[in-house]
mmCIF file with all atom_site columns, C-alpha atoms in Angstrom:
data_model
loop_
_atom_site.group_PDB
_atom_site.id
_atom_site.type_symbol
_atom_site.label_atom_id
_atom_site.label_alt_id
_atom_site.label_comp_id
_atom_site.label_asym_id
_atom_site.label_entity_id
_atom_site.label_seq_id
_atom_site.pdbx_PDB_ins_code
_atom_site.Cartn_x
_atom_site.Cartn_y
_atom_site.Cartn_z
_atom_site.occupancy
_atom_site.B_iso_or_equiv
_atom_site.pdbx_formal_charge
_atom_site.auth_seq_id
_atom_site.auth_comp_id
_atom_site.auth_asym_id
_atom_site.auth_atom_id
_atom_site.pdbx_PDB_model_num
ATOM 1   C CA . UNK A 1 1   ? -93.085 22.418 53.995 1.00 0.00 ? 1   UNK A CA 1
ATOM 2   C CA . UNK A 1 2   ? -89.338 23.531 54.299 1.00 0.00 ? 2   UNK A CA 1
ATOM 3   C CA . UNK A 1 3   ? -87.733 25.802 51.866 1.00 0.00 ? 3   UNK A CA 1
ATOM 4   C CA . UNK A 1 4   ? -85.214 23.630 49.871 1.00 0.00 ? 4   UNK A CA 1
ATOM 5   C CA . UNK A 1 5   ? -82.710 26.294 49.823 1.00 0.00 ? 5   UNK A CA 1
ATOM 6   C CA . UNK A 1 6   ? -81.979 25.410 53.494 1.00 0.00 ? 6   UNK A CA 1
ATOM 7   C CA . UNK A 1 7   ? -81.631 21.722 53.262 1.00 0.00 ? 7   UNK A CA 1
ATOM 8   C CA . UNK A 1 8   ? -80.116 21.150 49.861 1.00 0.00 ? 8   UNK A CA 1
ATOM 9   C CA . UNK A 1 9   ? -80.886 19.808 46.477 1.00 0.00 ? 9   UNK A CA 1
ATOM 10  C CA . UNK A 1 10  ? -82.165 16.377 45.902 1.00 0.00 ? 10  UNK A CA 1
ATOM 11  C CA . UNK A 1 11  ? -84.208 16.032 49.125 1.00 0.00 ? 11  UNK A CA 1
ATOM 12  C CA . UNK A 1 12  ? -87.885 15.419 48.866 1.00 0.00 ? 12  UNK A CA 1
ATOM 13  C CA . UNK A 1 13  ? -89.426 18.206 51.007 1.00 0.00 ? 13  UNK A CA 1
ATOM 14  C CA . UNK A 1 14  ? -92.460 15.978 51.508 1.00 0.00 ? 14  UNK A CA 1
ATOM 15  C CA . UNK A 1 15  ? -90.424 13.704 53.710 1.00 0.00 ? 15  UNK A CA 1
ATOM 16  C CA . UNK A 1 16  ? -89.392 16.320 56.016 1.00 0.00 ? 16  UNK A CA 1
ATOM 17  C CA . UNK A 1 17  ? -90.587 17.266 59.566 1.00 0.00 ? 17  UNK A CA 1
ATOM 18  C CA . UNK A 1 18  ? -89.611 19.949 61.926 1.00 0.00 ? 18  UNK A CA 1
ATOM 19  C CA . UNK A 1 19  ? -89.308 19.175 65.686 1.00 0.00 ? 19  UNK A CA 1
ATOM 20  C CA . UNK A 1 20  ? -88.306 21.515 68.528 1.00 0.00 ? 20  UNK A CA 1
ATOM 21  C CA . UNK A 1 21  ? -85.742 20.119 70.909 1.00 0.00 ? 21  UNK A CA 1
ATOM 22  C CA . UNK A 1 22  ? -87.233 20.240 74.437 1.00 0.00 ? 22  UNK A CA 1
ATOM 23  C CA . UNK A 1 23  ? -84.411 18.749 76.345 1.00 0.00 ? 23  UNK A CA 1
ATOM 24  C CA . UNK A 1 24  ? -80.318 19.023 76.868 1.00 0.00 ? 24  UNK A CA 1
ATOM 25  C CA . UNK A 1 25  ? -79.322 15.546 76.165 1.00 0.00 ? 25  UNK A CA 1
ATOM 26  C CA . UNK A 1 26  ? -77.636 16.564 73.054 1.00 0.00 ? 26  UNK A CA 1
ATOM 27  C CA . UNK A 1 27  ? -75.890 19.798 74.261 1.00 0.00 ? 27  UNK A CA 1
ATOM 28  C CA . UNK A 1 28  ? -73.788 21.577 73.653 1.00 0.00 ? 28  UNK A CA 1
ATOM 29  C CA . UNK A 1 29  ? -74.209 20.052 69.839 1.00 0.00 ? 29  UNK A CA 1
ATOM 30  C CA . UNK A 1 30  ? -77.846 20.446 69.560 1.00 0.00 ? 30  UNK A CA 1
ATOM 31  C CA . UNK A 1 31  ? -78.941 23.047 72.313 1.00 0.00 ? 31  UNK A CA 1
ATOM 32  C CA . UNK A 1 32  ? -82.304 22.786 73.913 1.00 0.00 ? 32  UNK A CA 1
ATOM 33  C CA . UNK A 1 33  ? -84.865 25.198 72.082 1.00 0.00 ? 33  UNK A CA 1
ATOM 34  C CA . UNK A 1 34  ? -83.275 24.438 68.666 1.00 0.00 ? 34  UNK A CA 1
ATOM 35  C CA . UNK A 1 35  ? -85.684 23.461 65.591 1.00 0.00 ? 35  UNK A CA 1
ATOM 36  C CA . UNK A 1 36  ? -84.298 20.296 64.025 1.00 0.00 ? 36  UNK A CA 1
ATOM 37  C CA . UNK A 1 37  ? -85.258 19.224 60.565 1.00 0.00 ? 37  UNK A CA 1
ATOM 38  C CA . UNK A 1 38  ? -85.730 15.334 60.223 1.00 0.00 ? 38  UNK A CA 1
ATOM 39  C CA . UNK A 1 39  ? -85.367 13.440 56.842 1.00 0.00 ? 39  UNK A CA 1
ATOM 40  C CA . UNK A 1 40  ? -88.192 10.656 57.453 1.00 0.00 ? 40  UNK A CA 1
ATOM 41  C CA . UNK A 1 41  ? -86.721 8.904  54.540 1.00 0.00 ? 41  UNK A CA 1
ATOM 42  C CA . UNK A 1 42  ? -83.484 8.147  56.134 1.00 0.00 ? 42  UNK A CA 1
ATOM 43  C CA . UNK A 1 43  ? -84.309 5.700  58.825 1.00 0.00 ? 43  UNK A CA 1
ATOM 44  C CA . UNK A 1 44  ? -81.429 3.140  58.522 1.00 0.00 ? 44  UNK A CA 1
ATOM 45  C CA . UNK A 1 45  ? -79.026 3.957  61.357 1.00 0.00 ? 45  UNK A CA 1
ATOM 46  C CA . UNK A 1 46  ? -75.733 5.151  59.963 1.00 0.00 ? 46  UNK A CA 1
ATOM 47  C CA . UNK A 1 47  ? -72.619 5.198  62.733 1.00 0.00 ? 47  UNK A CA 1
ATOM 48  C CA . UNK A 1 48  ? -71.932 8.465  63.851 1.00 0.00 ? 48  UNK A CA 1
ATOM 49  C CA . UNK A 1 49  ? -75.054 10.186 62.448 1.00 0.00 ? 49  UNK A CA 1
ATOM 50  C CA . UNK A 1 50  ? -77.916 11.701 64.486 1.00 0.00 ? 50  UNK A CA 1
ATOM 51  C CA . UNK A 1 51  ? -81.441 10.588 64.497 1.00 0.00 ? 51  UNK A CA 1
ATOM 52  C CA . UNK A 1 52  ? -84.965 11.208 65.992 1.00 0.00 ? 52  UNK A CA 1
ATOM 53  C CA . UNK A 1 53  ? -85.818 8.203  68.106 1.00 0.00 ? 53  UNK A CA 1
ATOM 54  C CA . UNK A 1 54  ? -89.434 7.369  69.184 1.00 0.00 ? 54  UNK A CA 1
ATOM 55  C CA . UNK A 1 55  ? -88.852 5.054  72.311 1.00 0.00 ? 55  UNK A CA 1
ATOM 56  C CA . UNK A 1 56  ? -91.245 3.420  74.786 1.00 0.00 ? 56  UNK A CA 1
ATOM 57  C CA . UNK A 1 57  ? -94.046 5.572  76.579 1.00 0.00 ? 57  UNK A CA 1
ATOM 58  C CA . UNK A 1 58  ? -94.044 8.000  73.832 1.00 0.00 ? 58  UNK A CA 1
ATOM 59  C CA . UNK A 1 59  ? -90.526 9.136  74.594 1.00 0.00 ? 59  UNK A CA 1
ATOM 60  C CA . UNK A 1 60  ? -89.072 11.042 71.678 1.00 0.00 ? 60  UNK A CA 1
ATOM 61  C CA . UNK A 1 61  ? -85.253 11.954 71.790 1.00 0.00 ? 61  UNK A CA 1
ATOM 62  C CA . UNK A 1 62  ? -82.560 12.964 69.460 1.00 0.00 ? 62  UNK A CA 1
ATOM 63  C CA . UNK A 1 63  ? -79.486 10.652 69.760 1.00 0.00 ? 63  UNK A CA 1
ATOM 64  C CA . UNK A 1 64  ? -76.311 9.893  68.068 1.00 0.00 ? 64  UNK A CA 1
ATOM 65  C CA . UNK A 1 65  ? -76.045 6.308  66.871 1.00 0.00 ? 65  UNK A CA 1
ATOM 66  C CA . UNK A 1 66  ? -73.044 3.974  67.708 1.00 0.00 ? 66  UNK A CA 1
ATOM 67  C CA . UNK A 1 67  ? -72.983 0.628  66.083 1.00 0.00 ? 67  UNK A CA 1
ATOM 68  C CA . UNK A 1 68  ? -70.890 -2.123 67.483 1.00 0.00 ? 68  UNK A CA 1
ATOM 69  C CA . UNK A 1 69  ? -71.137 -5.844 66.680 1.00 0.00 ? 69  UNK A CA 1
ATOM 70  C CA . UNK A 1 70  ? -74.512 -5.548 65.296 1.00 0.00 ? 70  UNK A CA 1
ATOM 71  C CA . UNK A 1 71  ? -75.958 -3.576 68.559 1.00 0.00 ? 71  UNK A CA 1
ATOM 72  C CA . UNK A 1 72  ? -76.993 -0.086 68.445 1.00 0.00 ? 72  UNK A CA 1
ATOM 73  C CA . UNK A 1 73  ? -76.292 2.422  71.088 1.00 0.00 ? 73  UNK A CA 1
ATOM 74  C CA . UNK A 1 74  ? -78.146 5.677  71.553 1.00 0.00 ? 74  UNK A CA 1
ATOM 75  C CA . UNK A 1 75  ? -75.378 8.203  72.443 1.00 0.00 ? 75  UNK A CA 1
ATOM 76  C CA . UNK A 1 76  ? -76.056 11.589 74.286 1.00 0.00 ? 76  UNK A CA 1
ATOM 77  C CA . UNK A 1 77  ? -73.414 14.356 73.868 1.00 0.00 ? 77  UNK A CA 1
ATOM 78  C CA . UNK A 1 78  ? -74.525 15.786 77.286 1.00 0.00 ? 78  UNK A CA 1
ATOM 79  C CA . UNK A 1 79  ? -72.545 12.974 79.485 1.00 0.00 ? 79  UNK A CA 1
ATOM 80  C CA . UNK A 1 80  ? -75.070 13.435 82.411 1.00 0.00 ? 80  UNK A CA 1
ATOM 81  C CA . UNK A 1 81  ? -77.511 11.408 80.144 1.00 0.00 ? 81  UNK A CA 1
ATOM 82  C CA . UNK A 1 82  ? -75.348 8.408  79.528 1.00 0.00 ? 82  UNK A CA 1
ATOM 83  C CA . UNK A 1 83  ? -75.480 5.912  76.743 1.00 0.00 ? 83  UNK A CA 1
ATOM 84  C CA . UNK A 1 84  ? -78.287 3.617  76.259 1.00 0.00 ? 84  UNK A CA 1
ATOM 85  C CA . UNK A 1 85  ? -78.424 0.221  74.156 1.00 0.00 ? 85  UNK A CA 1
ATOM 86  C CA . UNK A 1 86  ? -81.094 0.164  71.951 1.00 0.00 ? 86  UNK A CA 1
ATOM 87  C CA . UNK A 1 87  ? -83.350 -2.805 72.922 1.00 0.00 ? 87  UNK A CA 1
ATOM 88  C CA . UNK A 1 88  ? -86.204 -2.689 70.173 1.00 0.00 ? 88  UNK A CA 1
ATOM 89  C CA . UNK A 1 89  ? -85.435 -3.337 66.465 1.00 0.00 ? 89  UNK A CA 1
ATOM 90  C CA . UNK A 1 90  ? -84.192 0.064  65.094 1.00 0.00 ? 90  UNK A CA 1
ATOM 91  C CA . UNK A 1 91  ? -86.794 -0.260 62.361 1.00 0.00 ? 91  UNK A CA 1
ATOM 92  C CA . UNK A 1 92  ? -89.428 0.273  65.134 1.00 0.00 ? 92  UNK A CA 1
ATOM 93  C CA . UNK A 1 93  ? -88.007 3.142  66.677 1.00 0.00 ? 93  UNK A CA 1
ATOM 94  C CA . UNK A 1 94  ? -86.007 5.343  64.392 1.00 0.00 ? 94  UNK A CA 1
ATOM 95  C CA . UNK A 1 95  ? -88.175 7.917  63.000 1.00 0.00 ? 95  UNK A CA 1
ATOM 96  C CA . UNK A 1 96  ? -85.371 9.826  60.670 1.00 0.00 ? 96  UNK A CA 1
ATOM 97  C CA . UNK A 1 97  ? -82.230 11.271 60.486 1.00 0.00 ? 97  UNK A CA 1
ATOM 98  C CA . UNK A 1 98  ? -81.587 14.926 61.678 1.00 0.00 ? 98  UNK A CA 1
ATOM 99  C CA . UNK A 1 99  ? -80.214 16.906 58.476 1.00 0.00 ? 99  UNK A CA 1
ATOM 100 C CA . UNK A 1 100 ? -80.122 20.531 59.977 1.00 0.00 ? 100 UNK A CA 1
ATOM 101 C CA . UNK A 1 101 ? -80.737 22.699 62.990 1.00 0.00 ? 101 UNK A CA 1
ATOM 102 C CA . UNK A 1 102 ? -81.575 26.310 63.580 1.00 0.00 ? 102 UNK A CA 1
ATOM 103 C CA . UNK A 1 103 ? -81.796 28.346 66.753 1.00 0.00 ? 103 UNK A CA 1
ATOM 104 C CA . UNK A 1 104 ? -84.355 31.169 66.691 1.00 0.00 ? 104 UNK A CA 1
ATOM 105 C CA . UNK A 1 105 ? -83.152 34.378 68.439 1.00 0.00 ? 105 UNK A CA 1
ATOM 106 C CA . UNK A 1 106 ? -85.630 36.747 70.060 1.00 0.00 ? 106 UNK A CA 1
ATOM 107 C CA . UNK A 1 107 ? -84.957 40.377 70.338 1.00 0.00 ? 107 UNK A CA 1
#
């Protein structure tokens, strides 16, 4: 369960999930090692928003969504990863919307 004071009012915490970012495809916006909170109820892609995507072969990534002419593109902020046209129906791969990030600092 996630403390609601961190994610805002009106969000059902039973629909939230936390994941640690394991790659650098969204750097510098979301750094490797950050914890992201995903709202599993927000699955419908919105242009410019960031989502957790479950792709082929159990590949899970975080990407911004770009919608153009009914095509959905997965955008990486780290340009070395490029852009990918989503081939599967979005309903099958969009897990939820990233609504919060946190980076734990170790002393």
